[in-house]
mmCIF file of C-alpha atoms (C1' of nucleotides) in Angstrom:
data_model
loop_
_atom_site.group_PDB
_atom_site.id
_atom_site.type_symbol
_atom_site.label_atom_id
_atom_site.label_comp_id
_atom_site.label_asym_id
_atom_site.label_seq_id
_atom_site.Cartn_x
_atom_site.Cartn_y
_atom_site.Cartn_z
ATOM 1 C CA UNK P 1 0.329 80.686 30.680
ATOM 2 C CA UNK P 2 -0.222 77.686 32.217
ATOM 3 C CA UNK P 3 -4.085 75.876 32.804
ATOM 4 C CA UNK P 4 -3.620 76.252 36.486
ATOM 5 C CA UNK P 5 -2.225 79.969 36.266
ATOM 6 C CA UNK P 6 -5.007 80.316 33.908
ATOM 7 C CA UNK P 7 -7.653 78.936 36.392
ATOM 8 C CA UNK P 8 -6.569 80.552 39.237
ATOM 9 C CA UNK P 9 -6.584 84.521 38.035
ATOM 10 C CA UNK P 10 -9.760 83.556 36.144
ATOM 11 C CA UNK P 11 -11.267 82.595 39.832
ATOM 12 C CA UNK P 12 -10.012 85.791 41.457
ATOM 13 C CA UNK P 13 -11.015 88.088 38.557
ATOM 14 C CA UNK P 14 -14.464 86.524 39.588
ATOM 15 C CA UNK P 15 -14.105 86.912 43.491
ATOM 16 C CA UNK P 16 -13.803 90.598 42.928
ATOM 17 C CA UNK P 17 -16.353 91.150 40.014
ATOM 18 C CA UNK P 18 -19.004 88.778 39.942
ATOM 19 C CA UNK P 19 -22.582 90.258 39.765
ATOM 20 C CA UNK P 20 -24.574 88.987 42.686
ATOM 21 C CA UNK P 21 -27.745 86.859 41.778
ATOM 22 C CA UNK P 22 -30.038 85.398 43.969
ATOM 23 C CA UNK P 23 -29.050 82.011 42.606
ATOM 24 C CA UNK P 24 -25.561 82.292 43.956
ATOM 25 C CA UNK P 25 -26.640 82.851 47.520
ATOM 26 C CA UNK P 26 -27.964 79.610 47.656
ATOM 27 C CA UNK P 27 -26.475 75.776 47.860
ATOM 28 C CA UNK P 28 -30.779 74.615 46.884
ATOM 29 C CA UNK P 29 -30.406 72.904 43.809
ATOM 30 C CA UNK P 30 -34.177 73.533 43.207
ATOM 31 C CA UNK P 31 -33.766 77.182 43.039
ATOM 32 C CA UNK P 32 -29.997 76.637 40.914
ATOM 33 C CA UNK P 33 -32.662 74.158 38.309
ATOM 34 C CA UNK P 34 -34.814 76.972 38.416
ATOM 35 C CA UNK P 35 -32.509 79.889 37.581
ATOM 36 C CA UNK P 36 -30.713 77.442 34.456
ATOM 37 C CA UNK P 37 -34.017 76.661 32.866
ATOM 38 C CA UNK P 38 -34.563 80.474 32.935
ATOM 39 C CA UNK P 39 -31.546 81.551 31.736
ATOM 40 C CA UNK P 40 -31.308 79.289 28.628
ATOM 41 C CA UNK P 41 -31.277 81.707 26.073
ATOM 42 C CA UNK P 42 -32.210 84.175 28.247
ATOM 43 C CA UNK P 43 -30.072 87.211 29.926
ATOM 44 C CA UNK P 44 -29.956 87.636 33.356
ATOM 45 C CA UNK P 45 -31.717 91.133 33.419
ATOM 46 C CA UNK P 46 -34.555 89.564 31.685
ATOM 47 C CA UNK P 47 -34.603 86.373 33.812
ATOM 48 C CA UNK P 48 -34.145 87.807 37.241
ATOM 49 C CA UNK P 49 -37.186 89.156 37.882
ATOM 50 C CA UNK P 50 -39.018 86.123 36.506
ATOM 51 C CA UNK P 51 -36.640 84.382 38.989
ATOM 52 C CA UNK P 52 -37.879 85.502 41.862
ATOM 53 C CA UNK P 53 -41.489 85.527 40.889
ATOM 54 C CA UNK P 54 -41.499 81.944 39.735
ATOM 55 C CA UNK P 55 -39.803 80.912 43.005
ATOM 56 C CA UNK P 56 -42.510 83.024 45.159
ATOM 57 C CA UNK P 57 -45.459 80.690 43.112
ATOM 58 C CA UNK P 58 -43.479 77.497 43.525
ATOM 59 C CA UNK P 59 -41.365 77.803 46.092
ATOM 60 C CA UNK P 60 -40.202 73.684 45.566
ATOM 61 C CA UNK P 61 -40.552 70.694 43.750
ATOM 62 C CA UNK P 62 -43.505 69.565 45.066
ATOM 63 C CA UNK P 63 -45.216 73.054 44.325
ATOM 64 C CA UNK P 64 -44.201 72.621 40.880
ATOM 65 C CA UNK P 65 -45.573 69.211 40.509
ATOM 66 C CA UNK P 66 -48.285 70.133 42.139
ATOM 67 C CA UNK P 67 -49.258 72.976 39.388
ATOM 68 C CA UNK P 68 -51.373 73.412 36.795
ATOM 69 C CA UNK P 69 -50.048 73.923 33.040
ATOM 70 C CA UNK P 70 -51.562 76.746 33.042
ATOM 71 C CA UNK P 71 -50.173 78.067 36.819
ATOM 72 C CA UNK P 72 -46.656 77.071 35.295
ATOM 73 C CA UNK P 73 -47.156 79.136 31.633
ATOM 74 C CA UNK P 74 -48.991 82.052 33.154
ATOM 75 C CA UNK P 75 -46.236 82.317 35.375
ATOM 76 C CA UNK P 76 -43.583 82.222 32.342
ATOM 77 C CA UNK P 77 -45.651 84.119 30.378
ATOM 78 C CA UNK P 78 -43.973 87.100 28.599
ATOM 79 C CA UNK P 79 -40.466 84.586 28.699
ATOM 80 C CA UNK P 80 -40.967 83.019 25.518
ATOM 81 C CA UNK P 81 -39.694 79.323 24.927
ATOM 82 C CA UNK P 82 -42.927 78.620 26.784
ATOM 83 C CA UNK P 83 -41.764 74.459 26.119
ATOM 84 C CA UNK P 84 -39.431 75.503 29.188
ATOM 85 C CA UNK P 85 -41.715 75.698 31.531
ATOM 86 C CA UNK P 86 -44.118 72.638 30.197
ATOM 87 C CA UNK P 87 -40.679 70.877 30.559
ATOM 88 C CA UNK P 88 -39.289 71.637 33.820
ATOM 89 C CA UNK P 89 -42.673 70.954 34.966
ATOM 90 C CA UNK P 90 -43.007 67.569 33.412
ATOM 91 C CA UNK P 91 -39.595 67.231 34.927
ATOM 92 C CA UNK P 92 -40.844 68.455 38.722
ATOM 93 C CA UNK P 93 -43.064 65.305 38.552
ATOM 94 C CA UNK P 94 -40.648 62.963 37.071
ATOM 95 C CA UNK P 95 -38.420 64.019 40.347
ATOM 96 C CA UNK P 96 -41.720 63.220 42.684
ATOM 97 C CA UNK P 97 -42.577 59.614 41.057
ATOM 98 C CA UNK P 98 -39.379 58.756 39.262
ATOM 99 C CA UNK P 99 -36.620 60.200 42.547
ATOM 100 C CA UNK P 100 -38.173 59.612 45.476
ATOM 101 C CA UNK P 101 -38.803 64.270 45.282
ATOM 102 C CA UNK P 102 -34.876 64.200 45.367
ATOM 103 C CA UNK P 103 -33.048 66.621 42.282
ATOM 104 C CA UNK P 104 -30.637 63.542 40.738
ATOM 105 C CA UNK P 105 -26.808 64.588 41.794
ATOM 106 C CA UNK P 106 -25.249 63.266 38.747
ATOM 107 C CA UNK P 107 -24.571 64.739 35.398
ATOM 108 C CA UNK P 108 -26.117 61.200 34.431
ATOM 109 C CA UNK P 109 -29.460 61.443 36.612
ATOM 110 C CA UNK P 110 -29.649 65.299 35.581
ATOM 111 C CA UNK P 111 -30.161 64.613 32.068
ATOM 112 C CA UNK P 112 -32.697 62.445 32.421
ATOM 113 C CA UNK P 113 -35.175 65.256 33.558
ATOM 114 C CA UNK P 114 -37.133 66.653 30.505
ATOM 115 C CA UNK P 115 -35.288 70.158 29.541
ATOM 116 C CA UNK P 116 -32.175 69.145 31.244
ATOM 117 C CA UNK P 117 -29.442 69.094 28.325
ATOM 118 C CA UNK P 118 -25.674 68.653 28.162
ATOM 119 C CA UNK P 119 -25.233 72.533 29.351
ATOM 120 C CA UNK P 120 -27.859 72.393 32.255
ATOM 121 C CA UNK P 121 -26.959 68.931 33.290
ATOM 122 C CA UNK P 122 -23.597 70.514 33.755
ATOM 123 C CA UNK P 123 -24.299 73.464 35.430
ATOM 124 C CA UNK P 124 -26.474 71.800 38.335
ATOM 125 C CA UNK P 125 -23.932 69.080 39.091
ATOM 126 C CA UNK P 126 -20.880 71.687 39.182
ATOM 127 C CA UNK P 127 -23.258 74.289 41.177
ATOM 128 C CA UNK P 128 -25.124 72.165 43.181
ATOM 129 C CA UNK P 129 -22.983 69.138 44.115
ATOM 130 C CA UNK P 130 -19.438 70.046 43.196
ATOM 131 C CA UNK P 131 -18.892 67.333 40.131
ATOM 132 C CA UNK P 132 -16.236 68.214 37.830
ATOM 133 C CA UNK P 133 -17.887 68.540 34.150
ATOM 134 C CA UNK P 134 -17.555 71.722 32.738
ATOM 135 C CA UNK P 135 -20.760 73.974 31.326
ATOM 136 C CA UNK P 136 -20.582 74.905 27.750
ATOM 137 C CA UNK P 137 -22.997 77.563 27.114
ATOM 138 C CA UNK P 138 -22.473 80.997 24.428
ATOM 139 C CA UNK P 139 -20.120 82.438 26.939
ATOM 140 C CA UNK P 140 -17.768 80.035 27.182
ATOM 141 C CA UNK P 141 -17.815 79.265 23.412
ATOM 142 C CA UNK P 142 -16.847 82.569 22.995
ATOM 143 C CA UNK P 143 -14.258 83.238 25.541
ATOM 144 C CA UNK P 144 -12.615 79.803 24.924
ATOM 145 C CA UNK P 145 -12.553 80.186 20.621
ATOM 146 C CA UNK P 146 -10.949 83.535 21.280
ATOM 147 C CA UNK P 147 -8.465 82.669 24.025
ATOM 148 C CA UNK P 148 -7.081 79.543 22.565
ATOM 149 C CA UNK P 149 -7.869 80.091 18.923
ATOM 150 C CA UNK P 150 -10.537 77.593 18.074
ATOM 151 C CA UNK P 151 -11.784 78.272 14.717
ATOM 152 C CA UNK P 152 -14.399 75.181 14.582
ATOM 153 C CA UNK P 153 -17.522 76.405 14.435
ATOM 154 C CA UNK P 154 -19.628 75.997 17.914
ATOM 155 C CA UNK P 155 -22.842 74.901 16.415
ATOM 156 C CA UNK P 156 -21.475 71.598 14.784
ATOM 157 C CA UNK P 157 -21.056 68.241 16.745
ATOM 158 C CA UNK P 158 -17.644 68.244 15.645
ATOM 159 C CA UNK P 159 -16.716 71.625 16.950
ATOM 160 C CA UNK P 160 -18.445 71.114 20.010
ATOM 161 C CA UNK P 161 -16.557 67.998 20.668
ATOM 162 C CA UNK P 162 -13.651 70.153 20.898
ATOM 163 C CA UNK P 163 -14.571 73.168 23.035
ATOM 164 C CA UNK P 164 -15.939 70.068 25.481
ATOM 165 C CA UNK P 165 -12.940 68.742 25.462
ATOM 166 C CA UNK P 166 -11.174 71.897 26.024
ATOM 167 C CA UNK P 167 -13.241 72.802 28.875
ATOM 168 C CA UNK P 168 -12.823 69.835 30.811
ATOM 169 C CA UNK P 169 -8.998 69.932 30.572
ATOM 170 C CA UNK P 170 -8.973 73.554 31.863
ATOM 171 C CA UNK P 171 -11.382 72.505 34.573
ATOM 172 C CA UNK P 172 -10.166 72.277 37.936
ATOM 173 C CA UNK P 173 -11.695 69.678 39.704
ATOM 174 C CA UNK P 174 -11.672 71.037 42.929
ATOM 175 C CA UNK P 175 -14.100 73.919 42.258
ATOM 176 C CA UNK P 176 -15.885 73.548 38.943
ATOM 177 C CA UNK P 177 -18.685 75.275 39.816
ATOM 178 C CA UNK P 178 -17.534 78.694 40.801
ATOM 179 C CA UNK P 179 -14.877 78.096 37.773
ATOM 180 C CA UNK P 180 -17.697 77.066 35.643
ATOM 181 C CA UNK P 181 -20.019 80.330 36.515
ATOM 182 C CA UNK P 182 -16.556 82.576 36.316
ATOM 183 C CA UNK P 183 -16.030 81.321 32.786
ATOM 184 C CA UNK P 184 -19.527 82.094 31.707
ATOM 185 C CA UNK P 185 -19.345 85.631 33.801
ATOM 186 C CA UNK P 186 -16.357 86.897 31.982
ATOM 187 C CA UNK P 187 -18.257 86.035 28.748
ATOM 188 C CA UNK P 188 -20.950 88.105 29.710
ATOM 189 C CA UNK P 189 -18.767 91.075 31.555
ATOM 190 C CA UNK P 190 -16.036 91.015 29.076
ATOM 191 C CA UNK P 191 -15.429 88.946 26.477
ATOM 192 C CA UNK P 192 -18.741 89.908 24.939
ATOM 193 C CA UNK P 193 -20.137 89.308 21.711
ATOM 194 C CA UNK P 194 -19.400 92.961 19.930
ATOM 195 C CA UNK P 195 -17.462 95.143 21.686
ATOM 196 C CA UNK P 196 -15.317 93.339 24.101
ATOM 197 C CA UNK P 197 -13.269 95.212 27.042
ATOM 198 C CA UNK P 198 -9.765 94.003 25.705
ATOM 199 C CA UNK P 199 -7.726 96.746 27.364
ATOM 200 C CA UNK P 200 -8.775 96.055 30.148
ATOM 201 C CA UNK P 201 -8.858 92.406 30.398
ATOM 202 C CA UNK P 202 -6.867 90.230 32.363
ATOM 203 C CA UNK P 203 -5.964 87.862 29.565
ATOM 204 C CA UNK P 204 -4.782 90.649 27.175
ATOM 205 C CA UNK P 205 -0.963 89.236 26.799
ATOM 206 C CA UNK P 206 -1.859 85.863 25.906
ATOM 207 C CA UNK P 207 -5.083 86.320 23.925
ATOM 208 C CA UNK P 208 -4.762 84.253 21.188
ATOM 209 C CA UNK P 209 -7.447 86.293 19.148
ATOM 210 C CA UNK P 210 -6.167 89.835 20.202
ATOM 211 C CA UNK P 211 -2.213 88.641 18.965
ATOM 212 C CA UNK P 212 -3.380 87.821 15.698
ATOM 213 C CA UNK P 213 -6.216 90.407 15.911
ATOM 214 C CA UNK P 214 -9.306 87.914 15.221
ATOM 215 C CA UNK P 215 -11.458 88.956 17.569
ATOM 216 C CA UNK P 216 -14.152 90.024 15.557
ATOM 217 C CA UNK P 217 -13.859 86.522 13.903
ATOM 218 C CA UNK P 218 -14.020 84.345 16.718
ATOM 219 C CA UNK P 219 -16.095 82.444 17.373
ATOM 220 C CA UNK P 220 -17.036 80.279 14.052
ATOM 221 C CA UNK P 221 -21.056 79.988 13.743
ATOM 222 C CA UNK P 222 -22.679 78.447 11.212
ATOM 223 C CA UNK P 223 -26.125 78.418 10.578
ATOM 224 C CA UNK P 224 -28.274 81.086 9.922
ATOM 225 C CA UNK P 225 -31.695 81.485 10.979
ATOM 226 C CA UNK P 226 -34.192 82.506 8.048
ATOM 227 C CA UNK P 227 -36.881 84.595 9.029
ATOM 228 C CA UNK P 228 -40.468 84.040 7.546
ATOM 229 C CA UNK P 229 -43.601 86.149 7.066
ATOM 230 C CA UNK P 230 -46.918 85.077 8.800
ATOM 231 C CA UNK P 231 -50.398 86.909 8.733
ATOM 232 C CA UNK P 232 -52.282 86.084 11.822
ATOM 233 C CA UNK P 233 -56.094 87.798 12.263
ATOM 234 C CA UNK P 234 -57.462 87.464 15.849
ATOM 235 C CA UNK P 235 -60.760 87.582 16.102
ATOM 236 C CA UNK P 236 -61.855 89.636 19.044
ATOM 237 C CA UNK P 237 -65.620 88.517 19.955
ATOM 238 C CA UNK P 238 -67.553 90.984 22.919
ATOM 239 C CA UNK P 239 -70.940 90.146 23.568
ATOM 240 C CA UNK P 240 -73.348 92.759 25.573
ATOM 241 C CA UNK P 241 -72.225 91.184 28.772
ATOM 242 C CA UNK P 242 -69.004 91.482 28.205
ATOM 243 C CA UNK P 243 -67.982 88.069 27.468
ATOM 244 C CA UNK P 244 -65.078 86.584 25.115
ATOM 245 C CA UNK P 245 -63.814 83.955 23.910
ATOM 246 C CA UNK P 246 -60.335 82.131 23.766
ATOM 247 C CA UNK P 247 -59.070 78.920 22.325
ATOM 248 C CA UNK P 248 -55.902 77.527 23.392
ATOM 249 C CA UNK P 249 -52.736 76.665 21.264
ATOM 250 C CA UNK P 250 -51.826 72.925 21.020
ATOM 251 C CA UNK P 251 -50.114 72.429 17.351
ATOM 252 C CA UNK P 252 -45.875 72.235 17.418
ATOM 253 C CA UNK P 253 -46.176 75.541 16.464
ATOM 254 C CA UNK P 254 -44.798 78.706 18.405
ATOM 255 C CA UNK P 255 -46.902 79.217 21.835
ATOM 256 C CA UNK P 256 -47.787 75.757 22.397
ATOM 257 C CA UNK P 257 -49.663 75.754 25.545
ATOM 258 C CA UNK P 258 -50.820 79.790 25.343
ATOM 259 C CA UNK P 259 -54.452 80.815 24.435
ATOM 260 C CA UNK P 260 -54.998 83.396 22.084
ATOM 261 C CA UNK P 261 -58.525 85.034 20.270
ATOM 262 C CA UNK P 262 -59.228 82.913 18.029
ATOM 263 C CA UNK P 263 -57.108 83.044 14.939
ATOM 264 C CA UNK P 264 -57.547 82.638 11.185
ATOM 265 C CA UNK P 265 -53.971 82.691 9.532
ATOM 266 C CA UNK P 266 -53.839 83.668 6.108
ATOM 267 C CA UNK P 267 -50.803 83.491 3.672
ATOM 268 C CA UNK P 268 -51.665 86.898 2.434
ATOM 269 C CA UNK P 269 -51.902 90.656 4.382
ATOM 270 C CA UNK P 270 -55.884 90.967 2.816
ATOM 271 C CA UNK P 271 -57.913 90.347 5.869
ATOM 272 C CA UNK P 272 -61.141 91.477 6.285
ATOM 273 C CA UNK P 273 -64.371 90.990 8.389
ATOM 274 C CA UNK P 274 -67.945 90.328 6.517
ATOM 275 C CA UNK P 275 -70.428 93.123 7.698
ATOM 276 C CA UNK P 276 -72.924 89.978 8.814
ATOM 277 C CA UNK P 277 -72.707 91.076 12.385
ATOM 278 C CA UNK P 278 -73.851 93.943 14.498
ATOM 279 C CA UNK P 279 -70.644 95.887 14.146
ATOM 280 C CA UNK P 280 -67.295 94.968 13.475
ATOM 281 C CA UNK P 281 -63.739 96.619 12.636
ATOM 282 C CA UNK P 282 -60.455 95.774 12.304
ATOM 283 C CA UNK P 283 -57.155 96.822 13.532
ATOM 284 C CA UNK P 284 -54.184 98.410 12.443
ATOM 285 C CA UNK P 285 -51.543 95.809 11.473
ATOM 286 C CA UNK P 286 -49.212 94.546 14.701
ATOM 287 C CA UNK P 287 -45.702 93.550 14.089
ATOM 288 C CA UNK P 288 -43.963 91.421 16.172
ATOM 289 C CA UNK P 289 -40.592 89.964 15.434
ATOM 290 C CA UNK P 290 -39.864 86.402 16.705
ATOM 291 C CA UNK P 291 -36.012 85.006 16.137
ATOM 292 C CA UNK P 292 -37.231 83.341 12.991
ATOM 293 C CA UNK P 293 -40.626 85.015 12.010
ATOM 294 C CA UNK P 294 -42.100 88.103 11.548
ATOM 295 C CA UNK P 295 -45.704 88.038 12.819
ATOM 296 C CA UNK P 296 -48.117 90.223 11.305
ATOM 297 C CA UNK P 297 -51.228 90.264 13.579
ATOM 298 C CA UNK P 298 -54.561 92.090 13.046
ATOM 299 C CA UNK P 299 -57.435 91.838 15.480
ATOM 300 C CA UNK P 300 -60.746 91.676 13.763
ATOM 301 C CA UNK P 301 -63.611 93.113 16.794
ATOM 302 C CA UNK P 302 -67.260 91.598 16.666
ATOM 303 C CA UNK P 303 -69.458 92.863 18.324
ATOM 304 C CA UNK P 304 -72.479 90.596 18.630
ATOM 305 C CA UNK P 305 -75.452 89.329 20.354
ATOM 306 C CA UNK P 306 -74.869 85.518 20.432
ATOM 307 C CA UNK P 307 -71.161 84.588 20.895
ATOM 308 C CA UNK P 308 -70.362 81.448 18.165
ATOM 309 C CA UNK P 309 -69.702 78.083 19.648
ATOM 310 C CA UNK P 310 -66.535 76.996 18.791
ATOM 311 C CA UNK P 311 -64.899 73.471 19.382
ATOM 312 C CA UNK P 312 -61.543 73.742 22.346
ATOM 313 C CA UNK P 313 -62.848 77.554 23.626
ATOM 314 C CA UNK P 314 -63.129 79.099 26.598
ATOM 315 C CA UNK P 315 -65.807 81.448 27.100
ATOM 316 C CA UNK P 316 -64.671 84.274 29.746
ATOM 317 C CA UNK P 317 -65.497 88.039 30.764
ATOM 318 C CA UNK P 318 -63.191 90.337 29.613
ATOM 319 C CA UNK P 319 -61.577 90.924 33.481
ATOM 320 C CA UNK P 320 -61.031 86.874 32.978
ATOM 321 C CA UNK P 321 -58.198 87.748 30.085
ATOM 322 C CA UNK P 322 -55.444 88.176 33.004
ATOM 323 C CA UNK P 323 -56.019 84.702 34.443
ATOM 324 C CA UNK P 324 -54.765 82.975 31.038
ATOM 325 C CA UNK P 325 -50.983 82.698 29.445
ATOM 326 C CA UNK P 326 -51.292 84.934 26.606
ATOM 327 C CA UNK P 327 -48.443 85.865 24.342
ATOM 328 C CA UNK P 328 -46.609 88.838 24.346
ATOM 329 C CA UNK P 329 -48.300 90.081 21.135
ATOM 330 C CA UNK P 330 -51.774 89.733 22.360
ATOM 331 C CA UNK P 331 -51.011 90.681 25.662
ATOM 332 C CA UNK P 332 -49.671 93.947 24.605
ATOM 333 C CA UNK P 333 -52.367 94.825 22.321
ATOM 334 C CA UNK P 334 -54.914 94.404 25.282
ATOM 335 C CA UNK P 335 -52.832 97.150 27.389
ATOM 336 C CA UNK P 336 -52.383 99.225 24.053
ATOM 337 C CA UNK P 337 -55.885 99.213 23.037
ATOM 338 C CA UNK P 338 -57.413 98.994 26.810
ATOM 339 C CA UNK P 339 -60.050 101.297 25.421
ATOM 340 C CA UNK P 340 -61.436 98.187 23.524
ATOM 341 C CA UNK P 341 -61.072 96.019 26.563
ATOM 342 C CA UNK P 342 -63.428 97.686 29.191
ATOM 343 C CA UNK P 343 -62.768 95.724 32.925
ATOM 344 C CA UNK P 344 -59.205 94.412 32.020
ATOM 345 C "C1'" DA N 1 -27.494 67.109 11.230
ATOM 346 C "C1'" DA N 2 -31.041 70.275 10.580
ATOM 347 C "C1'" DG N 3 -35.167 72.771 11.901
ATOM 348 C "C1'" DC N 4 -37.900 74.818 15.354
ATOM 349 C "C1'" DC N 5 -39.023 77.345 19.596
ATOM 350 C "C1'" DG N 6 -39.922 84.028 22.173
ATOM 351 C "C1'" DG N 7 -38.838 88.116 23.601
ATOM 352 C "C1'" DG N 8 -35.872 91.878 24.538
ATOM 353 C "C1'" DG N 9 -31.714 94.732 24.348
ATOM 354 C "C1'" DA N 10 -27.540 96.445 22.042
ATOM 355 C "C1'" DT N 11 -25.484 98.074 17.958
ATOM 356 C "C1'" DA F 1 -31.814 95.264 10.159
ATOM 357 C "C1'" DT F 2 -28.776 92.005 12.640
ATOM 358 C "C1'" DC F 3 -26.955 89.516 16.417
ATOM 359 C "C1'" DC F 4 -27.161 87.247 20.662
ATOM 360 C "C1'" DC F 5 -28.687 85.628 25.037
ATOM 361 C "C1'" DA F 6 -26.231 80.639 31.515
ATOM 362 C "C1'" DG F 7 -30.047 75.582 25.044
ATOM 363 C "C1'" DG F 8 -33.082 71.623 24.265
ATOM 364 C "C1'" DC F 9 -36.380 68.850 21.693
ATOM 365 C "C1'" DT F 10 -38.045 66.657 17.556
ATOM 366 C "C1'" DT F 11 -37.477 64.636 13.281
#
DNA sequence: AAGCCGGGGAT
DNA sequence: ATCCCAGGCTT
């Protein structure tokens, strides 16, 4: 088949079957930034309500500027990648001082914004202004290694060298963005990662992959991701009036920017509390699996007459809790254990 | 080039 | 358990 037969039934396939997201409704290249940033590494079920809620606190860039970190991570909380939202934030004012409050409209001015890569550079230019660069993002590694064959692995420079170069020779200039989001929407609708719908796909007869029956093999990845073991013990302080404490996350560590009870990490699972207060117990163990660790959280509750004055805390009643970015893990275990938690 | 950053859903 | 998701930053 040729690039331009290709092109063309690829862009009618995705007349008839694209999904329709609030993002496509709209030419604002605020809201396209916004839904990108979200999406990286992120599916759309999980990112569309998030969408929508993000866009209803800061409705432009300005807004965003305008925020607090904290606003901006409470917001994301629950996301994950919080550096995404610290980012595009850090970004929002770059676009105020840096761009006279005007999104850049080249691939060249887009990566200049903090947390705009190659991919999202890509996507906003095509989407938003029409420039021919094509997006290479998990679903088009995947549809384009099975396609046309590519066995070079997608997470080496070399290999993505060559799927770039692929997908800006397939690209037609005239329309890259709706080719660019139909590329990535067959990925996702079916040329998926396990079980994809080859029987029914449009492509069937000149699959490269399906000939030679390498679909299962394609595409080439690389690295692994090891997975380690961490012991975290939150320490859960209640005075009589109710009042807490938190302490907030600042290390290059996971949850930069969150707040959290605060935490004594141990290399081993032995934690326990010294019977030197009033009353204390602690919890059963918490697991909660991260890509690359596996967090095993206790929380340690002291109940006690003078709260301890620790250095980068906030004190706070325990109704105060939902006004913070917490992580998933802790914010669970409040609404799991609300029993503990009287006024949240 | 390699390591790190969340959380959830599918298998 | 394992993989992957509209990736990017730091070192």
């Amino acid at each position: 088949m040729t690039i331009k037969a290709f092109s063309k039934q690829l862009l009618a396939w995705y007349q008839v079957y694209h999904r329709k997201l609030p993002w496509r409704e709209t030419n604002n290249a605020y809201f396209i930034w916004v839904s990108e940033i979200i999406l990286q590494q992120t599916r759309v079920e999980q990112g569309l309500g998030y969408y929508k809620r993000f866009l209803s606190h800061f409705p432009d860039v300005q807004s965003l500027a305008d925020a607090s970190e904290d606003e901006v991570l409470h917001v994301w909380q629950g996301l994950g990648y919080y550096s995404r939202a610290r980012n595009m934030q850090f970004a929002a004012r770059q676009v105020v001082h840096d761009f006279q409050g005007m999104i850049p409209e080249t691939y060249e001015g887009l990566m200049r914004l903090k947390g705009v890569g190659s991919y999202t550079a890509a996507a906003i230019a095509s989407i938003a202004f029409g420039v021919p660069c094509a997006v290479l993002d998990g679903n088009v590694y995947r549809f384009l290694a099975r396609y046309f064959g590519i066995a070079d692995a997608t997470d080496t420079s070399k290999g993505k060298t060559v799927f770039e170069t692929l997908a800006n020779k397939i690209l037609p200039k005239a329309e890259p963005g709706a080719f660019n989001q139909a590329m990535m929407e067959f990925g996702a609708l079916v040329c998926t990662p396990l079980k994809p719908a080859c029987e029914t796909c449009i492509f069937l007869s000149t699959c490269y992959a399906y000939k030679h029956d390498l679909v299962q093999q394609l595409p080439v990845k690389i690295k692994k991701v090891q997975v380690r073991k961490r012991f975290l013990n939150f320490l859960v302080y209640q005075d009589a009036n109710g009042m807490t404490i938190l302490e907030k996350r600042t290390g290059k560590d996971i949850w930069h920017g969150l707040y959290q009870f605060p935490l004594i990490e141990s290399a081993t699972d032995d934690f326990e509390l010294e019977a030197t207060h009033h009353q204390v117990f602690v919890s059963a163990p918490q697991i909660h699996q991260l890509t690359h660790q596996t967090l095993i959280a206790r929380f340690g509750h002291i109940y006690t007459e003078k709260l301890p004055e620790k250095q980068n805390t906030v004190v706070l009643s325990i109704e105060q809790l939902k006004e913070f970015p917490l992580p998933r893990l802790i914010s669970r275990y409040i609404e799991t254990h609300s029993e503990l938690f009287p006024g949240y």
